[in-house]
XYZ file of C-alpha atoms in Angstrom:
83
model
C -6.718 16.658 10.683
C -7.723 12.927 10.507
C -7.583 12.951 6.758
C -4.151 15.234 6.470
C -2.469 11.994 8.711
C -3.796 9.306 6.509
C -2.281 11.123 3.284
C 1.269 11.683 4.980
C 0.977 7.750 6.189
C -0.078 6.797 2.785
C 2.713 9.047 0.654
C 5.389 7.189 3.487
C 4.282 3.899 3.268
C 3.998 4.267 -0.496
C 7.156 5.434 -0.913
C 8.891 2.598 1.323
C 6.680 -0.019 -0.822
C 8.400 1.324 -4.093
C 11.606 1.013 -2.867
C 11.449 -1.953 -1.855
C 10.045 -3.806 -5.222
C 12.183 -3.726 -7.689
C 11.556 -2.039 -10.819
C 10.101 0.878 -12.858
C 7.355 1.670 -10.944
C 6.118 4.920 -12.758
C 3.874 7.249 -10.910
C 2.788 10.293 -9.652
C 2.553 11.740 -6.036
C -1.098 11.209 -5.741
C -1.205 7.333 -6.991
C 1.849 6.914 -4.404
C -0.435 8.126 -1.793
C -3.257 6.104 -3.098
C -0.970 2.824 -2.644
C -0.222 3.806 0.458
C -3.834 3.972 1.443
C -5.240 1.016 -0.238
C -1.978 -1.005 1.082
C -3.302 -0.383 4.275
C -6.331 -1.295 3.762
C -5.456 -4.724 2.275
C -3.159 -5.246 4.946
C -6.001 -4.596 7.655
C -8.618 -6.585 5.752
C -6.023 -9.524 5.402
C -5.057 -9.192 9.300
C -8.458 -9.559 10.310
C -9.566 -12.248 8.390
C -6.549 -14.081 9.607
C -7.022 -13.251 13.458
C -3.925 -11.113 13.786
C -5.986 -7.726 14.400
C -9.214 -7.305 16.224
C -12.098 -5.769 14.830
C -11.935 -1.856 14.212
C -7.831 -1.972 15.225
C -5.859 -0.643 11.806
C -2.597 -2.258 10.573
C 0.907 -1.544 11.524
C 3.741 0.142 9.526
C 5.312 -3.213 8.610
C 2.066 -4.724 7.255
C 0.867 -1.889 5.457
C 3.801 -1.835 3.612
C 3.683 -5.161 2.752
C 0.215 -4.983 1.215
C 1.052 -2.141 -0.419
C 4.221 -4.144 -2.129
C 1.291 -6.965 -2.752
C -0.466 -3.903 -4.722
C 2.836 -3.503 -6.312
C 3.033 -6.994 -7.699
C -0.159 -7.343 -8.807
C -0.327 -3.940 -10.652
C 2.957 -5.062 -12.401
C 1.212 -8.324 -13.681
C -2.115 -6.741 -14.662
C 0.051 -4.024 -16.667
C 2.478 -6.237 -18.067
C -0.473 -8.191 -19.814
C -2.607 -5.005 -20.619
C 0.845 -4.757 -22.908
């Protein structure tokens, strides 16, 4: 049931992340969800290493959209010179 949650949390804080940048952000359901993810991941990595979140405690909402949106940026400047 664990892994059903993180896949709904990813697919909503993907979503939010793409609307938020601005752009064409083409892509599919599942690499939404994987932003999601991985946005909250960077966003509890970065927390941590900055002292806002103790060891083993996860990121919020906010913050996981905003390293998803980081995600965003970065994706957009690595495809924009694969081009």
């Amino acid at each position: 049931m664990e892994i059903i949650g993180t896949i709904i949390v990813g697919l909503i804080v993907g979503l939010i992340a793409r609307a938020i940048k601005p752009g064409n952000d083409s892509m599919g359901w599942i690499m939404t969800i994987l932003l999601g993810i991985v946005g909250s991941f960077v966003a509890t990595y970065l927390g941590s290493a900055l002292g806002w979140y103790k060891a083993g405690e996860a990121a919020g909402w906010i913050a996981s959209v905003i390293g998803a949106v980081i995600l965003l940026f970065i994706y957009g400047m690595v495809r924009s010179k694969a081009q």
